[in-house]
CSV table of C-alpha atoms in Angstrom, one decimal:
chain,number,residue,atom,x,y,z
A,1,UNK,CA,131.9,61.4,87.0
A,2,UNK,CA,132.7,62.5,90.7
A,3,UNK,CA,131.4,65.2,92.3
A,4,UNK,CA,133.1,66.1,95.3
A,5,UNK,CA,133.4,62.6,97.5
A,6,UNK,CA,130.8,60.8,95.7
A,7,UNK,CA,130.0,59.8,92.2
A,8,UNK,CA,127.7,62.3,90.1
A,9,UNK,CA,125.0,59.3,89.6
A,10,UNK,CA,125.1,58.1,93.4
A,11,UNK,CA,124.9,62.1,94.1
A,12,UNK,CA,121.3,61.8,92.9
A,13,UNK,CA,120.4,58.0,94.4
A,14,UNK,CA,119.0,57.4,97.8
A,15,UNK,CA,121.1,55.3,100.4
A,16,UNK,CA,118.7,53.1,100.6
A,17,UNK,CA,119.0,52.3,96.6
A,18,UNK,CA,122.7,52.3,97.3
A,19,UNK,CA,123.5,55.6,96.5
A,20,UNK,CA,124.9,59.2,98.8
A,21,UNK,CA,121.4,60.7,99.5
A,22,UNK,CA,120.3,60.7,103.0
A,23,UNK,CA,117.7,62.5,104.5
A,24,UNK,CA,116.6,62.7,108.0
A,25,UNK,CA,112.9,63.9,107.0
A,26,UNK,CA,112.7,60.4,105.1
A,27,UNK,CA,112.6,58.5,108.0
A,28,UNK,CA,110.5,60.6,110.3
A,29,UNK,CA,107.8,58.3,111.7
A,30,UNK,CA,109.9,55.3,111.1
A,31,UNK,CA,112.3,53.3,113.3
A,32,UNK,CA,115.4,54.4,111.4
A,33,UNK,CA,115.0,57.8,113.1
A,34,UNK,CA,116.0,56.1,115.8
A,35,UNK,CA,119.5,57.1,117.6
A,36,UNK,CA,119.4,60.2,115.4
A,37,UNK,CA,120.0,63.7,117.0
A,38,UNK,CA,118.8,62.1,120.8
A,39,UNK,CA,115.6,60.0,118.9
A,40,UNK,CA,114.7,57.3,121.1
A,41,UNK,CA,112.0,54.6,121.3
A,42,UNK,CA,109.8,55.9,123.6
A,43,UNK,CA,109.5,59.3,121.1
A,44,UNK,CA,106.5,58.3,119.3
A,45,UNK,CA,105.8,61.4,117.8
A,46,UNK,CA,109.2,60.8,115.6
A,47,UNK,CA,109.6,56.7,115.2
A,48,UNK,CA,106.0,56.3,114.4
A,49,UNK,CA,103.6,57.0,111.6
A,50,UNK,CA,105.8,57.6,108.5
A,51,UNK,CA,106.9,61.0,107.6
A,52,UNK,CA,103.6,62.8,106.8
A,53,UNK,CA,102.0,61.8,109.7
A,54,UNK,CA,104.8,63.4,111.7
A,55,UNK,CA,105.0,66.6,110.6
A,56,UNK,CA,101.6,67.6,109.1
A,57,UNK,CA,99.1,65.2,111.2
A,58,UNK,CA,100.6,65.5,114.7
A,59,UNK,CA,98.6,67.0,117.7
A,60,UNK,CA,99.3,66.5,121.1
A,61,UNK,CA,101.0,63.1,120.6
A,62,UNK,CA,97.9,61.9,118.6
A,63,UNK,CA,97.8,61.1,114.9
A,64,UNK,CA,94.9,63.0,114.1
A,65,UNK,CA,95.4,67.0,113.3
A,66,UNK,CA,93.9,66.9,109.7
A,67,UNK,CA,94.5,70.9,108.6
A,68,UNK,CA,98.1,69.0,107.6
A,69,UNK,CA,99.7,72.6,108.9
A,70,UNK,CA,103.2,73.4,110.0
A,71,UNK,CA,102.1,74.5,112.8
A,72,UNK,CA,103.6,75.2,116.7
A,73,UNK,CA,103.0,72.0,117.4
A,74,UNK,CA,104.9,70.5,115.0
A,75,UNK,CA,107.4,73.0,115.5
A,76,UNK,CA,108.1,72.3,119.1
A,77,UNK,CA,107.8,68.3,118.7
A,78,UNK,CA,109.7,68.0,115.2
A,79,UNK,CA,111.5,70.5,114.1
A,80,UNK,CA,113.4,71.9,117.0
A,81,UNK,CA,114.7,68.2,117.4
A,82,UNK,CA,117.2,68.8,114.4
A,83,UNK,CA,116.9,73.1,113.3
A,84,UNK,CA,118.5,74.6,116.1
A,85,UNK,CA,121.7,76.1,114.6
A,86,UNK,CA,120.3,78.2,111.7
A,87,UNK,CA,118.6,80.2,114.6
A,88,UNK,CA,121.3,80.7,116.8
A,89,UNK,CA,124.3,82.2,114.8
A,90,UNK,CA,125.2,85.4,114.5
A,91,UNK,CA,123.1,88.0,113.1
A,92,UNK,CA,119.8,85.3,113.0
A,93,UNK,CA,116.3,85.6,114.0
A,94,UNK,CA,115.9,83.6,117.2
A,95,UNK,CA,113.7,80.3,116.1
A,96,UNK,CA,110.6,79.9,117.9
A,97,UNK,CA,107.0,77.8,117.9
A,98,UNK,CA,105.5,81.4,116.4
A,99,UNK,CA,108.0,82.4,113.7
A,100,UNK,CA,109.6,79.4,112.3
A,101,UNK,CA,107.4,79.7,109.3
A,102,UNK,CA,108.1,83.2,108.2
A,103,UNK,CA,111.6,82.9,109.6
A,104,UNK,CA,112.5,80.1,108.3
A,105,UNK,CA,110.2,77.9,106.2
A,106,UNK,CA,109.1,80.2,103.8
A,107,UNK,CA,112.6,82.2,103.4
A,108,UNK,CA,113.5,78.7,102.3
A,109,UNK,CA,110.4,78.5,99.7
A,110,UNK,CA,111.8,82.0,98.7
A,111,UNK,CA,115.0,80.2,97.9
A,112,UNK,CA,113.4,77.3,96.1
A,113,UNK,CA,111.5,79.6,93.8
A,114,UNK,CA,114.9,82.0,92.9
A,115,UNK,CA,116.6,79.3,92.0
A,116,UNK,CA,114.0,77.7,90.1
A,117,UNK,CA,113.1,81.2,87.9
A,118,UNK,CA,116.9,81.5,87.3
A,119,UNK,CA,116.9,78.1,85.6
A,120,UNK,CA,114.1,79.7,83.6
A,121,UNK,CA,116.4,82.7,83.0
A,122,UNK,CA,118.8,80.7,81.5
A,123,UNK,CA,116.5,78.6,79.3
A,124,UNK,CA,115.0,81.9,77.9
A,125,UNK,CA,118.8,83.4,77.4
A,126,UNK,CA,120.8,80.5,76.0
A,127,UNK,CA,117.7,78.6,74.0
A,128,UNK,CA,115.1,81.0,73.3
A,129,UNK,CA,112.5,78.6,75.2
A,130,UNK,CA,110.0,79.9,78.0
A,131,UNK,CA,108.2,77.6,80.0
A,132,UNK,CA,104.0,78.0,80.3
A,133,UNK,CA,102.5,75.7,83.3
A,134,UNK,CA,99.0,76.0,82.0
A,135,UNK,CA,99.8,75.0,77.8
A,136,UNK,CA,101.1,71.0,77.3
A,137,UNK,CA,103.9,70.8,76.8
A,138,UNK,CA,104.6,73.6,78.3
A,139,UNK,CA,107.6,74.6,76.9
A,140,UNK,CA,107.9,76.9,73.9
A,141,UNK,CA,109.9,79.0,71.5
A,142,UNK,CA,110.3,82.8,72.3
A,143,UNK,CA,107.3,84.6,70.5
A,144,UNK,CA,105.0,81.6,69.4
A,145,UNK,CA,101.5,81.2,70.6
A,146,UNK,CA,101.6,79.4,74.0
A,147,UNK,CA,99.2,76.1,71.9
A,148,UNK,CA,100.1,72.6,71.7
A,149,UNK,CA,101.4,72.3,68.1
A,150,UNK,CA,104.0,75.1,68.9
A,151,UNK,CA,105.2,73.3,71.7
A,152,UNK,CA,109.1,72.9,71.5
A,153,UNK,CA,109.2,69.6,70.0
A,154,UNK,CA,112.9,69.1,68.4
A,155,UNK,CA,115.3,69.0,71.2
A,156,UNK,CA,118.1,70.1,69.0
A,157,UNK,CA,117.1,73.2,68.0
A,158,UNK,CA,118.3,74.7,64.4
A,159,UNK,CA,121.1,77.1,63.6
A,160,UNK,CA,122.9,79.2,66.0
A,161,UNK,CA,120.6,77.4,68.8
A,162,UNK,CA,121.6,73.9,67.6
A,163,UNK,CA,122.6,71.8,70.8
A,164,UNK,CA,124.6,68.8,70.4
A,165,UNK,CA,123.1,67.3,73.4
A,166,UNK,CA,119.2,67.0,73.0
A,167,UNK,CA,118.4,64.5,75.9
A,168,UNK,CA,120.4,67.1,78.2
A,169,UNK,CA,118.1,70.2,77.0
A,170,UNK,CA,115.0,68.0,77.1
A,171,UNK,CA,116.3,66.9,81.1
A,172,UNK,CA,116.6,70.4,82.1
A,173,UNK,CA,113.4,71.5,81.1
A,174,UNK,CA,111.8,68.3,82.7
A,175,UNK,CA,113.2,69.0,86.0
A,176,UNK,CA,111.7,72.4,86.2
A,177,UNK,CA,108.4,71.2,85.0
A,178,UNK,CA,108.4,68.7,87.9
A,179,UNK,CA,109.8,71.0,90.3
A,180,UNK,CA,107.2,73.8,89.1
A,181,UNK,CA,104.8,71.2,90.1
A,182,UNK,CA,106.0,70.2,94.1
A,183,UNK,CA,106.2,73.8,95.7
A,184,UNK,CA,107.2,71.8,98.8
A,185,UNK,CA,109.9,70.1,97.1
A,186,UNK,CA,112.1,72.3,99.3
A,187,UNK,CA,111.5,70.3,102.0
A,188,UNK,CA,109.7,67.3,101.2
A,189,UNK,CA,113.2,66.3,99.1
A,190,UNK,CA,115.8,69.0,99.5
A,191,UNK,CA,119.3,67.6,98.8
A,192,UNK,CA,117.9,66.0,96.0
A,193,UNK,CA,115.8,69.1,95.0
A,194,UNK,CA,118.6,71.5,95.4
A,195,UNK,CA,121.1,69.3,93.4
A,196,UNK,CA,118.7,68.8,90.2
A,197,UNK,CA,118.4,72.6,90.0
A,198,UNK,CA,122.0,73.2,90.8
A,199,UNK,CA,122.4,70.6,87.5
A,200,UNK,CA,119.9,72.3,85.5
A,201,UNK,CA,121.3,75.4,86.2
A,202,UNK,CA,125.4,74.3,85.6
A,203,UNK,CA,123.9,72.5,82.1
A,204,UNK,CA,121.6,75.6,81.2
A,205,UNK,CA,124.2,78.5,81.8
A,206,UNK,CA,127.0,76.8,79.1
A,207,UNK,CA,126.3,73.4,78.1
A,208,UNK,CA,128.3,71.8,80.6
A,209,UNK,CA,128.4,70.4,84.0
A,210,UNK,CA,131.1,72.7,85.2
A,211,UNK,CA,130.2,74.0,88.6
A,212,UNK,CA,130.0,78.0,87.8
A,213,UNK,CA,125.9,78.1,89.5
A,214,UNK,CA,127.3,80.9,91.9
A,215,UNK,CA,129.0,83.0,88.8
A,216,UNK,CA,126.2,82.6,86.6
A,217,UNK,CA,123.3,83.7,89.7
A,218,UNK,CA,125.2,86.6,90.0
A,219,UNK,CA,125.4,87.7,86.3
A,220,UNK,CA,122.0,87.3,86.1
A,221,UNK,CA,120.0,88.0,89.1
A,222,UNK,CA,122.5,90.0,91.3
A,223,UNK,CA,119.4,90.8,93.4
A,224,UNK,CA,118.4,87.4,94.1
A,225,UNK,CA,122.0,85.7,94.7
A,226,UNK,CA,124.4,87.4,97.0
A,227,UNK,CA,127.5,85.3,98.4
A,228,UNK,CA,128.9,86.5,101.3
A,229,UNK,CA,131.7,85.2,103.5
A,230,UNK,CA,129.6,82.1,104.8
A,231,UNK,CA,126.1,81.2,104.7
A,232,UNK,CA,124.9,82.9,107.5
A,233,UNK,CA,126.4,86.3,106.8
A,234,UNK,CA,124.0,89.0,107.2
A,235,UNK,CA,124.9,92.6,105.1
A,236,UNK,CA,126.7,94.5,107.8
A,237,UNK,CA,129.8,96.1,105.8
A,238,UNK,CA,130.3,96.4,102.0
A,239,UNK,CA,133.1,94.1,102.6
A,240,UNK,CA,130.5,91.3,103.3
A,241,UNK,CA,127.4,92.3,101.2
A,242,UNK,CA,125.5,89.2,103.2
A,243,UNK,CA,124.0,85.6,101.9
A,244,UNK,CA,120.6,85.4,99.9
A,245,UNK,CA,118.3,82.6,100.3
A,246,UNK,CA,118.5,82.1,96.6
A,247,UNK,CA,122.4,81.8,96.9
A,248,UNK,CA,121.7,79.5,100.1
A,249,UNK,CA,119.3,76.9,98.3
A,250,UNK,CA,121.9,76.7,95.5
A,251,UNK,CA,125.2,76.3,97.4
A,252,UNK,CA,126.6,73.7,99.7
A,253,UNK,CA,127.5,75.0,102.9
A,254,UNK,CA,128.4,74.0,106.6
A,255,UNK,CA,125.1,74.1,108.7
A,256,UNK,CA,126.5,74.5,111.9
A,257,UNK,CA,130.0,76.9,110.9
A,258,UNK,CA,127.8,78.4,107.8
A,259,UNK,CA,131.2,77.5,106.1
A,260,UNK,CA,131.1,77.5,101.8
A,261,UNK,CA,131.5,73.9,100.5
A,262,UNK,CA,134.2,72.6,98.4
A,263,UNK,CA,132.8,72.1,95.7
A,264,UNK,CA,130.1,74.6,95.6
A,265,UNK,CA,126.9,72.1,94.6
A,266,UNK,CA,125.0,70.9,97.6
């Protein structure tokens, strides 16, 4: 099926397994990095290590900072090497080694965690299932004991519920179990992280792949999912009520012109 200029299944493969998901964090610390956004050689924080080393082990241009922190260092010798432009439009917080976690890293978890409770908002609304982290396995109908032998077991449901399409249902609810479980998924794997909630999402809201995310965040969770006239617009006029990092995380856009994408998933 394609999705935009790719394929829908090479929208969720890596390019290294021959499929349209690139990531510059995946080849932090490796030589690939190399040539990318001014990388050279001789930039040992960035070509060598791997890509945990580089961002949470970094000090000084040693490998050996254990707290594993997003710290200033790692601001200043990582991060400004690529997130420049989401602190320089208009109407943004300035980006520096002091505030780039509560201006931009955690804004971002924000986002993550809206998008991932409106997947559960849909679950609850269109299948009468609510999701418990703590009880295997972990998904269950509305009103029964949160135990294992109530656990939603029957994909298809019964009577007004009934889905034709038990393996999607049971691939929803999978996806936010895993992504309930990496809090950092945000940034450790966004595109693909931000893709398999926009899917959830699109599948959850009507039983179909049919790229109404934005129309359905705003039904539900007007508070949480605001589109304004790009990405970056901040709630000067009520012409422009402003972008949400919930609607950010779920949207494609421009990072440079803050422009919405065509089509909408990221």
């Amino acid at each position: 099926t394609p999705i935009g200029t790719s394929t829908y299944g090479k929208s969720l493969t890596s390019t290294d397994d021959g499929g349209a998901v690139s990531s510059t964090h995946r080849v932090f610390g490796t030589s690939a990095i190399i040539g990318s956004h001014g990388i050279t050689a001789s930039d040992t924080n960035m070509a060598e290590g791997g890509p945990c080393v580089t961002c949470h082990m970094n000090s000084g241009g040693g490998k050996a900072k254990h707290s594993l922190k997003m710290d200033a260092y790692a601001y200043d010798n990582v991060c400004v090497k690529c997130h420049t432009s989401e602190g320089t439009h208009s109407g943004a917080v300035a980006l520096n080694s002091s505030n780039y976690a509560t201006a931009f890293l955690e804004p971002q978890a924000a986002g993550f965690n809206s998008a991932l409770n409106l997947a559960l908002i849909e679950l609850e609304k269109n299948f009468q299932i609510v999701y418990d982290s703590a009880v295997y396995p972990y998904f269950f109908p509305v009103g029964a004991a949160h135990t294992s032998a109530n656990g939603v077991k029957d994909w298809t449901l019964t009577g007004a519920l009934t889905t034709t399409n038990a393996k999607k249902l049971m691939g929803a609810c999978f996806n936010i179990n895993l992504l309930k479980r990496e809090p950092a998924a945000y940034a450790h794997a966004r595109t693909y992280s931000r893709r398999l909630l926009y899917d959830t999402i699109d599948w959850l809201d009507n039983k179909t792949i049919d790229l109404s995310v934005s129309a359905t965040a705003v039904v539900d969770d007007a508070a949480e999912f605001t589109k304004g006239t790009t990405a970056y617009s901040v709630p000067l006029t009520t012409i422009d009520p402003g972008t949400t990092e919930g609607m950010l995380f779920l949207l494609g856009w421009n990072r440079t012109s803050g422009a919405w994408s065509s089509p909408e998933r990221p």
